[in-house]
CSV table of C-alpha atoms and ligand atoms in Angstrom, one decimal:
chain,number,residue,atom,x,y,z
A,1,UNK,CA,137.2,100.2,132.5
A,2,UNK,CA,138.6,100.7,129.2
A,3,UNK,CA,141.7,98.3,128.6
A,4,UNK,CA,144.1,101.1,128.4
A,5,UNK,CA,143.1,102.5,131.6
A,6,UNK,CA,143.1,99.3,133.0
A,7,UNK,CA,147.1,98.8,132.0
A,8,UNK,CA,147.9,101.8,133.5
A,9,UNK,CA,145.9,101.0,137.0
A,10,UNK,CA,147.7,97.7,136.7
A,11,UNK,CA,151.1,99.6,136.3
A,12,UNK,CA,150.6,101.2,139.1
A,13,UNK,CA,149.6,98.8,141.5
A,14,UNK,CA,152.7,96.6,140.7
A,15,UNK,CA,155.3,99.5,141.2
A,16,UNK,CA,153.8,100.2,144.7
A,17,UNK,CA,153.7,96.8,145.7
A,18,UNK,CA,157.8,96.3,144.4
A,19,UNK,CA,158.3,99.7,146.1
A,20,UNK,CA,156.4,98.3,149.1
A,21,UNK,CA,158.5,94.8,149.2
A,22,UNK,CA,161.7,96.7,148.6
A,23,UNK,CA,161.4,98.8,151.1
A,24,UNK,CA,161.2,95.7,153.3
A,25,UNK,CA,165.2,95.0,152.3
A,26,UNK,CA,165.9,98.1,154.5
A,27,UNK,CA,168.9,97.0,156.6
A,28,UNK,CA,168.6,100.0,158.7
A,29,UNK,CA,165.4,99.5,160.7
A,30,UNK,CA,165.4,99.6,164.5
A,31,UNK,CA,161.8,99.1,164.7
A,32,UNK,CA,161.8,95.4,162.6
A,33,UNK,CA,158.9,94.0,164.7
A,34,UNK,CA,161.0,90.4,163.4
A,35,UNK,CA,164.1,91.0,165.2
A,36,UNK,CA,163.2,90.5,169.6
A,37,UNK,CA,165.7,91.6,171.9
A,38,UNK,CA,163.8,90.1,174.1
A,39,UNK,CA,161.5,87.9,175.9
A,40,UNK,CA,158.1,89.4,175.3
A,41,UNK,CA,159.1,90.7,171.7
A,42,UNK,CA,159.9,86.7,171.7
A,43,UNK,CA,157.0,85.6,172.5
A,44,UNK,CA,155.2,87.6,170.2
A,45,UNK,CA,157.3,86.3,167.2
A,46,UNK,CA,156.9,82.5,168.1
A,47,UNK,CA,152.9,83.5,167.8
A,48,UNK,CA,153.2,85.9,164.2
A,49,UNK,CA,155.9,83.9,162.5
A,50,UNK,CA,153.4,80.4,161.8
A,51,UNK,CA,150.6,83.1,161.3
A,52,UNK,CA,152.0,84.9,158.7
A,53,UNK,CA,153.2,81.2,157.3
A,54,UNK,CA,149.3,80.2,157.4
A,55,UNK,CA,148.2,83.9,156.0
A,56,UNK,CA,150.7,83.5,153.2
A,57,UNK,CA,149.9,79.6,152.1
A,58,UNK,CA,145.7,80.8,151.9
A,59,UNK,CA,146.7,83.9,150.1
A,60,UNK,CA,148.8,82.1,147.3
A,61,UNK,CA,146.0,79.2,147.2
A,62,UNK,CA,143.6,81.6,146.8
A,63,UNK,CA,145.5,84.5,144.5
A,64,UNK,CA,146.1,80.6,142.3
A,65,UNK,CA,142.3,79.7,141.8
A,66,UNK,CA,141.2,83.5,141.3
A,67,UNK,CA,144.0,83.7,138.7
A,68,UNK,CA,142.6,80.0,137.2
A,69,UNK,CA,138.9,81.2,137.4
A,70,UNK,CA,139.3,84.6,135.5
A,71,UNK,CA,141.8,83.3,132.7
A,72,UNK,CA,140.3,79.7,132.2
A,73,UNK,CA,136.3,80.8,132.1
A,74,UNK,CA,137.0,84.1,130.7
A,75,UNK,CA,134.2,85.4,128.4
A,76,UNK,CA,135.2,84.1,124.9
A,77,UNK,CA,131.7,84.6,123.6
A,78,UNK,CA,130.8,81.0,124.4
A,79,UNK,CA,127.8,79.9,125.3
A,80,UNK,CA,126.2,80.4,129.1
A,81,UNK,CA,126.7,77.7,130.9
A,82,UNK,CA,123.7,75.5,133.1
A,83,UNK,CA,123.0,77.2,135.7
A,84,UNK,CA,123.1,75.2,139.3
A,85,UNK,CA,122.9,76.7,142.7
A,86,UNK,CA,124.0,75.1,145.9
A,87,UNK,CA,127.0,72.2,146.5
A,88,UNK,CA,126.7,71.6,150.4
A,89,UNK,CA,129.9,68.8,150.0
A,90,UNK,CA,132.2,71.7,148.8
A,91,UNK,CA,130.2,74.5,151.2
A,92,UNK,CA,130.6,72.6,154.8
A,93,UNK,CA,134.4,71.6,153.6
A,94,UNK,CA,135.3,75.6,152.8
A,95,UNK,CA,133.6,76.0,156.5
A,96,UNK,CA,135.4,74.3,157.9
A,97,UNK,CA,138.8,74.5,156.8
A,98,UNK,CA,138.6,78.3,158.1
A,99,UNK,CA,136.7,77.7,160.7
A,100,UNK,CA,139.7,75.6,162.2
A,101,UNK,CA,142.3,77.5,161.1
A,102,UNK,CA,141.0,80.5,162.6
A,103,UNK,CA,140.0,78.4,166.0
A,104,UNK,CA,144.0,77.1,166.3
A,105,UNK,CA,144.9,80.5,165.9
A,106,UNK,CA,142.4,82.2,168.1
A,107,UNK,CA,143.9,79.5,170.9
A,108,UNK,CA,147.6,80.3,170.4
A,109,UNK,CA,146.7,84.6,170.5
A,110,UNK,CA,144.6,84.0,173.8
A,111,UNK,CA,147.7,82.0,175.3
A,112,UNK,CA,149.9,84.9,173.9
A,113,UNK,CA,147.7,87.7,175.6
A,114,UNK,CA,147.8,86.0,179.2
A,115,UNK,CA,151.3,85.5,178.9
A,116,UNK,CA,152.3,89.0,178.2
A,117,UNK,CA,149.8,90.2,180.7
A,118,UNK,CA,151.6,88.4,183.5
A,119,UNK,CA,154.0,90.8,185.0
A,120,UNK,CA,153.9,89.0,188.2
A,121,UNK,CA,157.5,87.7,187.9
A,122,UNK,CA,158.8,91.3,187.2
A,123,UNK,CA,160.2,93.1,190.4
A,124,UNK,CA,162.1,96.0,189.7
A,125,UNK,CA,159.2,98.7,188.4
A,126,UNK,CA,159.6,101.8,186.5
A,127,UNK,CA,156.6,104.4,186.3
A,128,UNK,CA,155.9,105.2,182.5
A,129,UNK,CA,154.0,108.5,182.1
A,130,UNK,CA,153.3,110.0,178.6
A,131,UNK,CA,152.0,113.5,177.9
A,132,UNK,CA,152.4,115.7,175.0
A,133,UNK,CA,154.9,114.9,174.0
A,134,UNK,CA,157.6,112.9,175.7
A,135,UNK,CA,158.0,109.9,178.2
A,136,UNK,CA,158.8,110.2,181.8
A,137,UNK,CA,160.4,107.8,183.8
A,138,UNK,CA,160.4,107.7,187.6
A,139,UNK,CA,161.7,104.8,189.4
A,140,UNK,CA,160.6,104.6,192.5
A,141,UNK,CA,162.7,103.4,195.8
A,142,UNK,CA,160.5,100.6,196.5
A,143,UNK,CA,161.9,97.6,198.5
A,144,UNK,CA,162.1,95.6,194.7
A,145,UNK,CA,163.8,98.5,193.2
A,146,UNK,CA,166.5,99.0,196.0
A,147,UNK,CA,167.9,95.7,195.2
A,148,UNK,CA,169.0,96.8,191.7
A,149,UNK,CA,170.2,100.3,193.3
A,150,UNK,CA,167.2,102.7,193.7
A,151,UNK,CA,167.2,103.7,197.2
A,152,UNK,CA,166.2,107.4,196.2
A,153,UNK,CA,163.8,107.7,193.5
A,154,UNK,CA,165.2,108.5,190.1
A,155,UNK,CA,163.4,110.7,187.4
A,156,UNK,CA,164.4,110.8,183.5
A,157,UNK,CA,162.5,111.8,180.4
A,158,UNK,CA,162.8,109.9,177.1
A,159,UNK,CA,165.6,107.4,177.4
A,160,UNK,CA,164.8,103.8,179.5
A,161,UNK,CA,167.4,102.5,180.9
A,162,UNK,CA,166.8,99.2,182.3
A,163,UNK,CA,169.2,96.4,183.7
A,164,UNK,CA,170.2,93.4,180.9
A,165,UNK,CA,168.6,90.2,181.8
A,166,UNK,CA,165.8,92.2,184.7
A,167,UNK,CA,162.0,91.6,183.9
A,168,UNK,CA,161.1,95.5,184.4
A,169,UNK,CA,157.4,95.9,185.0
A,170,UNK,CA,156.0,99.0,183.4
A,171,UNK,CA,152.9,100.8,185.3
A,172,UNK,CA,151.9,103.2,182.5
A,173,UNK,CA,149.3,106.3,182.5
A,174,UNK,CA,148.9,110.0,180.7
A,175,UNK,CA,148.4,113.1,182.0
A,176,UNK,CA,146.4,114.4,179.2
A,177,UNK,CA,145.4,112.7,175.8
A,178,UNK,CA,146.1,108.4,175.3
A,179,UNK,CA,149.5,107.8,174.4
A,180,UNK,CA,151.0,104.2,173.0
A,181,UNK,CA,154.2,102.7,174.5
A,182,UNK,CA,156.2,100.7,172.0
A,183,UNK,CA,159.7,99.2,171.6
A,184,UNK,CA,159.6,96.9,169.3
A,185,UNK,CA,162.6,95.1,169.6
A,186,UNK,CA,161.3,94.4,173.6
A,187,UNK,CA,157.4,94.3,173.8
A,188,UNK,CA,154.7,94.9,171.5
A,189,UNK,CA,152.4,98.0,172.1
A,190,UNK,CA,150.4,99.0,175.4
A,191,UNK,CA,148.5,102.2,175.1
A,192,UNK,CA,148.4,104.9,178.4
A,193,UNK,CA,145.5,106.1,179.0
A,194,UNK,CA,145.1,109.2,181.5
A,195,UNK,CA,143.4,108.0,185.1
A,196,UNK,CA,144.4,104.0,184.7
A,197,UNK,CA,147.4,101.9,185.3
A,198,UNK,CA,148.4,99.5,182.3
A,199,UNK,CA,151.2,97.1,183.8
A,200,UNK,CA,153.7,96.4,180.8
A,201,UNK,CA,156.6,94.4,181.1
A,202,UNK,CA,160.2,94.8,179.0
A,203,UNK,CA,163.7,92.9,179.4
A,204,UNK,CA,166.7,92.7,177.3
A,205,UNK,CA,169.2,89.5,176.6
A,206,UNK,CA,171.9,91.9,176.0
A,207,UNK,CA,172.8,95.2,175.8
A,208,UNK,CA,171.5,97.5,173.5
A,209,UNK,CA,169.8,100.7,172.4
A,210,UNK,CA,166.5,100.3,171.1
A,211,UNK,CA,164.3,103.0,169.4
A,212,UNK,CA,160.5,102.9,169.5
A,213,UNK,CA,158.0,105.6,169.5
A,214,UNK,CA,154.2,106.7,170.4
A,215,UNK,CA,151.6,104.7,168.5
A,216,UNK,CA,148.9,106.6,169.5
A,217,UNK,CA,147.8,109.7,167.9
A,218,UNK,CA,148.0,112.4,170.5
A,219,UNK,CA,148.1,116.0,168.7
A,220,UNK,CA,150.3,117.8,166.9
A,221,UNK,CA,153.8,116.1,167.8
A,222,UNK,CA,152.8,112.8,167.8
A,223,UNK,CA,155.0,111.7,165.4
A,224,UNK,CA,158.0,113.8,167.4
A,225,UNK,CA,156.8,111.5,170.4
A,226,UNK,CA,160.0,108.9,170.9
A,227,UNK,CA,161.1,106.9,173.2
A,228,UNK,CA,164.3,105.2,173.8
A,229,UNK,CA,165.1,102.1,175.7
A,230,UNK,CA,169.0,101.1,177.1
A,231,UNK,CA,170.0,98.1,177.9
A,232,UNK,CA,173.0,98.1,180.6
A,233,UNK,CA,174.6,94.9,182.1
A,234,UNK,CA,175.2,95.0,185.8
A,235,UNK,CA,178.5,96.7,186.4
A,236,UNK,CA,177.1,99.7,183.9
A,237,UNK,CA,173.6,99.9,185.5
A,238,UNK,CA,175.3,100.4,188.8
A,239,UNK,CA,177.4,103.0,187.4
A,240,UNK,CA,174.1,105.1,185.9
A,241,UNK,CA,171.8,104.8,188.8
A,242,UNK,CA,174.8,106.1,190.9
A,243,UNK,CA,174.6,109.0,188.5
A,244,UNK,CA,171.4,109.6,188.0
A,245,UNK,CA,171.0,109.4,192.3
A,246,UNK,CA,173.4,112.6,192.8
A,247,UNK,CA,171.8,116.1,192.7
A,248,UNK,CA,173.2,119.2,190.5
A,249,UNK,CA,175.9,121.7,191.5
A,250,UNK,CA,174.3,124.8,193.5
A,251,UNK,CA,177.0,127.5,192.2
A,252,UNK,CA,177.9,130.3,194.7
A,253,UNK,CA,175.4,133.4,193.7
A,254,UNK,CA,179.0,135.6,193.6
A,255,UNK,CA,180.5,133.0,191.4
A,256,UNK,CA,180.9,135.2,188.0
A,257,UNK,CA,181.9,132.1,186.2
A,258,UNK,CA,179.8,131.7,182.5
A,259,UNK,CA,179.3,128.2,184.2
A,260,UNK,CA,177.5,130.2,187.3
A,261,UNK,CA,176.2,132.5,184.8
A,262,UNK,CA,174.2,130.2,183.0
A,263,UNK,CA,172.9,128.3,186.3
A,264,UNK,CA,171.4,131.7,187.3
A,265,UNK,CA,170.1,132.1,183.5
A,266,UNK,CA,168.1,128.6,183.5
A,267,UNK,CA,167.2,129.5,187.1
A,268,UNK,CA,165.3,132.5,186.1
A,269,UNK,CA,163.8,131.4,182.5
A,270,UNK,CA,163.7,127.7,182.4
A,271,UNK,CA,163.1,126.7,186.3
A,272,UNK,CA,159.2,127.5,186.0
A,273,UNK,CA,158.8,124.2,184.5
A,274,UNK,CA,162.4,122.6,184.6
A,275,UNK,CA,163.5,121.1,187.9
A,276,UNK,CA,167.3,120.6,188.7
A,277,UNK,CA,167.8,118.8,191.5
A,278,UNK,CA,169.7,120.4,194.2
A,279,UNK,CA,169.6,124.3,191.9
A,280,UNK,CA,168.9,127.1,194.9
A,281,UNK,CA,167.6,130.1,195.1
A,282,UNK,CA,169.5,133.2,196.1
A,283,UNK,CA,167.9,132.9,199.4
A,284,UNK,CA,169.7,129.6,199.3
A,285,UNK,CA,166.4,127.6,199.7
A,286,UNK,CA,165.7,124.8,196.9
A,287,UNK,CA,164.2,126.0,193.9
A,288,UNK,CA,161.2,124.2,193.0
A,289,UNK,CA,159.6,124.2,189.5
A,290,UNK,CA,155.6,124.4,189.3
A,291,UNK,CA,155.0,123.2,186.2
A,292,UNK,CA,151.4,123.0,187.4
A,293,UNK,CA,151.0,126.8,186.6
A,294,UNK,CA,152.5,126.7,183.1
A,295,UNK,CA,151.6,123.3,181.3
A,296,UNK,CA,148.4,121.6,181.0
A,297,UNK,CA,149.6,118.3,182.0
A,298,UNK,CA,151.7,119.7,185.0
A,299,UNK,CA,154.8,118.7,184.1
A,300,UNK,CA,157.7,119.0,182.0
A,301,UNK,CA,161.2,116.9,181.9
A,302,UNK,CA,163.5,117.2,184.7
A,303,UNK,CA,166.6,118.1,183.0
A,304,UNK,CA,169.0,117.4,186.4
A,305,UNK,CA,171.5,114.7,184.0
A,306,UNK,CA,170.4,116.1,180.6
A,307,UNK,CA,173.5,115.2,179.0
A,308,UNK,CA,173.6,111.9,180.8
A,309,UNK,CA,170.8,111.1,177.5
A,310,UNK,CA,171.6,111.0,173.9
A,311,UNK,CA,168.5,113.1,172.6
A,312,UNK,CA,166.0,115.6,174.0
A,313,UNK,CA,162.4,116.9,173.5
A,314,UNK,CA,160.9,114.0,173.6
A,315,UNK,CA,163.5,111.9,172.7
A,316,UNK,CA,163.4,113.6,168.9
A,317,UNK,CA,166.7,115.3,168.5
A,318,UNK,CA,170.4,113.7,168.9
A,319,UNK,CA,172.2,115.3,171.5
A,320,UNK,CA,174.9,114.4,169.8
A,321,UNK,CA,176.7,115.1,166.7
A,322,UNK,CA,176.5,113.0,163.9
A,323,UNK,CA,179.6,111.2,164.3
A,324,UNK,CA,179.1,111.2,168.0
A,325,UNK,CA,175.1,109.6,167.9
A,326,UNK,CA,176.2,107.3,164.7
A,327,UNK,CA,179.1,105.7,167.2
A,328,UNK,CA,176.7,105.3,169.6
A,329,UNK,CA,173.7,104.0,167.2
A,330,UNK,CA,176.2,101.4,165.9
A,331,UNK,CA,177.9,100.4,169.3
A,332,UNK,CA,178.1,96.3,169.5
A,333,UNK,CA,176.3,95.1,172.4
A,334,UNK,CA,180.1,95.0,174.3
A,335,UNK,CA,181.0,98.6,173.5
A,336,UNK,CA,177.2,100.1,174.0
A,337,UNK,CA,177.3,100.9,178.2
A,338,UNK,CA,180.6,102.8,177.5
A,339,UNK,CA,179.7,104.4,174.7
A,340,UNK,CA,175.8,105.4,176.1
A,341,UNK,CA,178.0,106.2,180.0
A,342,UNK,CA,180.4,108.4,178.5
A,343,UNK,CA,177.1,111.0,178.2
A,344,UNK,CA,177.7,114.3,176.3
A,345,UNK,CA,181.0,116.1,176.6
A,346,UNK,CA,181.6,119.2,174.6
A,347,UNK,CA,183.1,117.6,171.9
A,348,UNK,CA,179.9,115.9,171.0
A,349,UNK,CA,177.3,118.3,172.0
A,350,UNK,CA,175.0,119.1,169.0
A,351,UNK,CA,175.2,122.6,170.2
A,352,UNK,CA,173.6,124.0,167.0
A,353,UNK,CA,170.5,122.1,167.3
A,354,UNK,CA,170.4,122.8,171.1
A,355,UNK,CA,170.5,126.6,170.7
A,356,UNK,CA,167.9,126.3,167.7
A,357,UNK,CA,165.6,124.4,170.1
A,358,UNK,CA,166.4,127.5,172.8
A,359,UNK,CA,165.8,130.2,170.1
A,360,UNK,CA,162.9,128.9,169.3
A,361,UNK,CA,161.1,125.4,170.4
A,362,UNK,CA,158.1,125.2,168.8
A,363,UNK,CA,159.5,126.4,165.5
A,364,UNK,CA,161.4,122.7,165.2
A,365,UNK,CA,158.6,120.4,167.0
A,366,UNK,CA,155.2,121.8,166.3
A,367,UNK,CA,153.4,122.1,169.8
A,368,UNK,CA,150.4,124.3,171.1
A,369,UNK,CA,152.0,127.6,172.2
A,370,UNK,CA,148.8,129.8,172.6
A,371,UNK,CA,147.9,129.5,176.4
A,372,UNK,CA,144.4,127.9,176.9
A,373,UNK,CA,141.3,129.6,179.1
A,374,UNK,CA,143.2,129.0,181.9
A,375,UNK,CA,146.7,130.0,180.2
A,376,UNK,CA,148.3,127.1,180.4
A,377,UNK,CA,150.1,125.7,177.1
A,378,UNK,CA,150.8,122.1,175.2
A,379,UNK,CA,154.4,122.0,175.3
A,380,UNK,CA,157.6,124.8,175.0
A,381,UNK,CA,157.0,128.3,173.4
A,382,UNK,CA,159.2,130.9,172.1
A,383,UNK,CA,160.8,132.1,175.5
A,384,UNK,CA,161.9,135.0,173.5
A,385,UNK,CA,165.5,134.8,174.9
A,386,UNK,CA,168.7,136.9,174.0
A,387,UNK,CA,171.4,135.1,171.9
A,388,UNK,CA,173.8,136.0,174.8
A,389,UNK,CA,171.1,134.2,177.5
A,390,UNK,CA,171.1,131.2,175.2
A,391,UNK,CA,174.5,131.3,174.7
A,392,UNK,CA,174.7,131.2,178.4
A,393,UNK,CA,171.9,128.8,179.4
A,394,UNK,CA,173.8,126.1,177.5
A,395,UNK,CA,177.0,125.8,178.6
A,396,UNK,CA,175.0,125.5,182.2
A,397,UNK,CA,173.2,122.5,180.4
A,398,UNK,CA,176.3,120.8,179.4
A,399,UNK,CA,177.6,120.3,183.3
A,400,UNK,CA,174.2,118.6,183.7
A,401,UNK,CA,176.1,115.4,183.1
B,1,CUA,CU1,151.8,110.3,172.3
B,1,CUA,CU2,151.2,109.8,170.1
């Protein structure tokens, strides 16, 4: 390598490594994998903070006597040295120094692993199941779960919400391709994986809104693959399961209200692969959505308290205005439940966004819209509605609260 070259290489390699430690001053990172809300993210500091302390000390000692090596010995045009092979002193030392560096560590991960793996302490259980691309949650009634409220089973998509100061156990799977849970403010990552159950665990010391997302590349949208966790105390996770327990308005088929309109609208486009619990049909019996004949994974997000969440497919897009999802991003731990319980009212809606996502789905997340052998797609398509259906279809959405 000629020396100019060599400057400029060297050039470069030092403003990507400033870039790369500046970029580490970012004050606004949710995902800071050094900042636990919580006891598992806790215990996974107290194991990486003296590790990286180790790491760093070896890498300085040995960047020092590379540095000393190169510079002091360089060639000068002096003469070769004697030539000696072997030191076994020195050789067994530099053995053994890693040898029990990396044994203490090794000890201290192992006791890490088991103690995240232990989810026996954790009553209240949420079902985590990815697919392309989003999160569903389904808490079941068990006899755990009723305790903290659940005597029906509750169903969500992308948002978490989870009692302050509650081990949750987390029994994850797939429906299609391996996914990755991850909030990193609460747990480290546990992939799902399609035909197992992977028990995670998460709990909060306070309330909060934490932002995490897929870490397991799953097809097109991975990277539009969020998830969301909420943090409520008590009085405010009483107050959302009671909410998220009640089924939807059935509106009258002669009500000519654009409310009534709407319901009628998402009834006849969206309810294929949509549920709404406690939408009828003009018979008056429940209408059911079969997913199972439209999506490969069978399912799709049940949109009953839509604006109950702050974002939507797949946790990707605010909800909410700026203004609106900033208050809410930058609620303190005290003001958070109100802010997150308050939902989406029509002075917040994003209604832009929603509408765009209406008009035309796969033209803001990228997502398989050509129907397989068996015609069955990866995600929304272009439902090809009328401005006046969409128009329609969300102010419906927006008494989904
Ligand atoms: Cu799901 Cu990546």
């Amino acid at each position: 390598m000629s020396r100019k070259m060599f400057r400029r290489v060297g050039a470069a390699a030092a403003a990507l490594a400033t870039v790369g430690f500046l970029t580490s001053c970012a004050k606004n990172s949710p995902q800071d994998t050094w900042k636990p809300k919580g006891d598992a993210a806790r215990t996974i500091d107290n194991l990486q903070r003296p590790v990286f302390l180790v790491a760093g000390i070896v890498g300085v000692l040995v960047f020092i006597a590379v540095a000393y090596a190169v510079i002091r010995y360089r060639d000068r045009g002096q003469a070769i040295p004697k030539q000696t092979h072997g030191k076994p002193a020195l050789e067994i030392v530099l053995t053994i120094i890693p040898f029990v560096i990396l044994a203490t560590i090794g000890g201290f991960t192992a006791n890490t692993i088991v103690e995240l793996a232990d989810t026996k302490g954790c009553e209240m259980t949420v079902n985590v199941t990815g697919q392309q691309w989003w999160w569903e949650y389904d808490y079941p009634a068990t006899e755990a779960n009723k305790r903290y409220g659940i005597d029906k089973p509750i169903v969500t998509s992308g948002e978490l919400v989870i009692p302050v100061g509650v081990c949750v156990k987390l029994k994850q799977t797939s429906r299609d391709v391996i996914h990755s849970y991850w909030i990193p403010a609460l747990n480290g990552k546990k992939d799902a994986v399609p035909g197992r159950i992977h028990e995670n665990k998460l709990e909060a010391d306070e309330p909060g809104y934490f932002s995490g997302q897929c870490t397991e590349f799953c097809g097109l949208s991975h990277a539009n693959m969020r998830q969301w966790a909420i943090a409520l105390n008590a009085e405010d996770w009483a107050k959302w399961v009671e909410n998220q327990k009640q089924d939807a308005v059935a509106y009258a088929e002669d009500d000519t209200s654009p409310e009534a309109e709407g319901y009628r609208a998402f009834r006849q486009n969206c309810s294929r692969c949509h549920q709404i619990n406690g939408m009828k049909n003009a018979d008056g019996t429940p209408t059911i959505a079969v997913p199972e004949n439209n999506i490969v994974a069978a399912a799709a997000p049940n949109l009953t308290h839509l604006m109950s969440r702050s974002r939507f497919a797949g946790a990707t897009f605010p909800l909410l205005r700026d203004k609106c999802n900033e208050r809410l991003i930058k609620a303190s731990s005290e003001e958070l439940g109100a802010v997150y319980l308050a939902g989406v009212d029509a002075e917040c809606l994003n209604r832009t966004q929603l509408e765009q996502w209406l008009r035309n789905a796969p033209g803001m997340k990228p997502m398989h819209v050509k129907p397989d052998e068996r015609g069955l797609l990866r995600g929304m398509p272009n439902l090809g509605l009328s401005e006046d259906q969409i128009d329609s279809i969300v102010t419906y959405l927006q008494t989904l609260k």
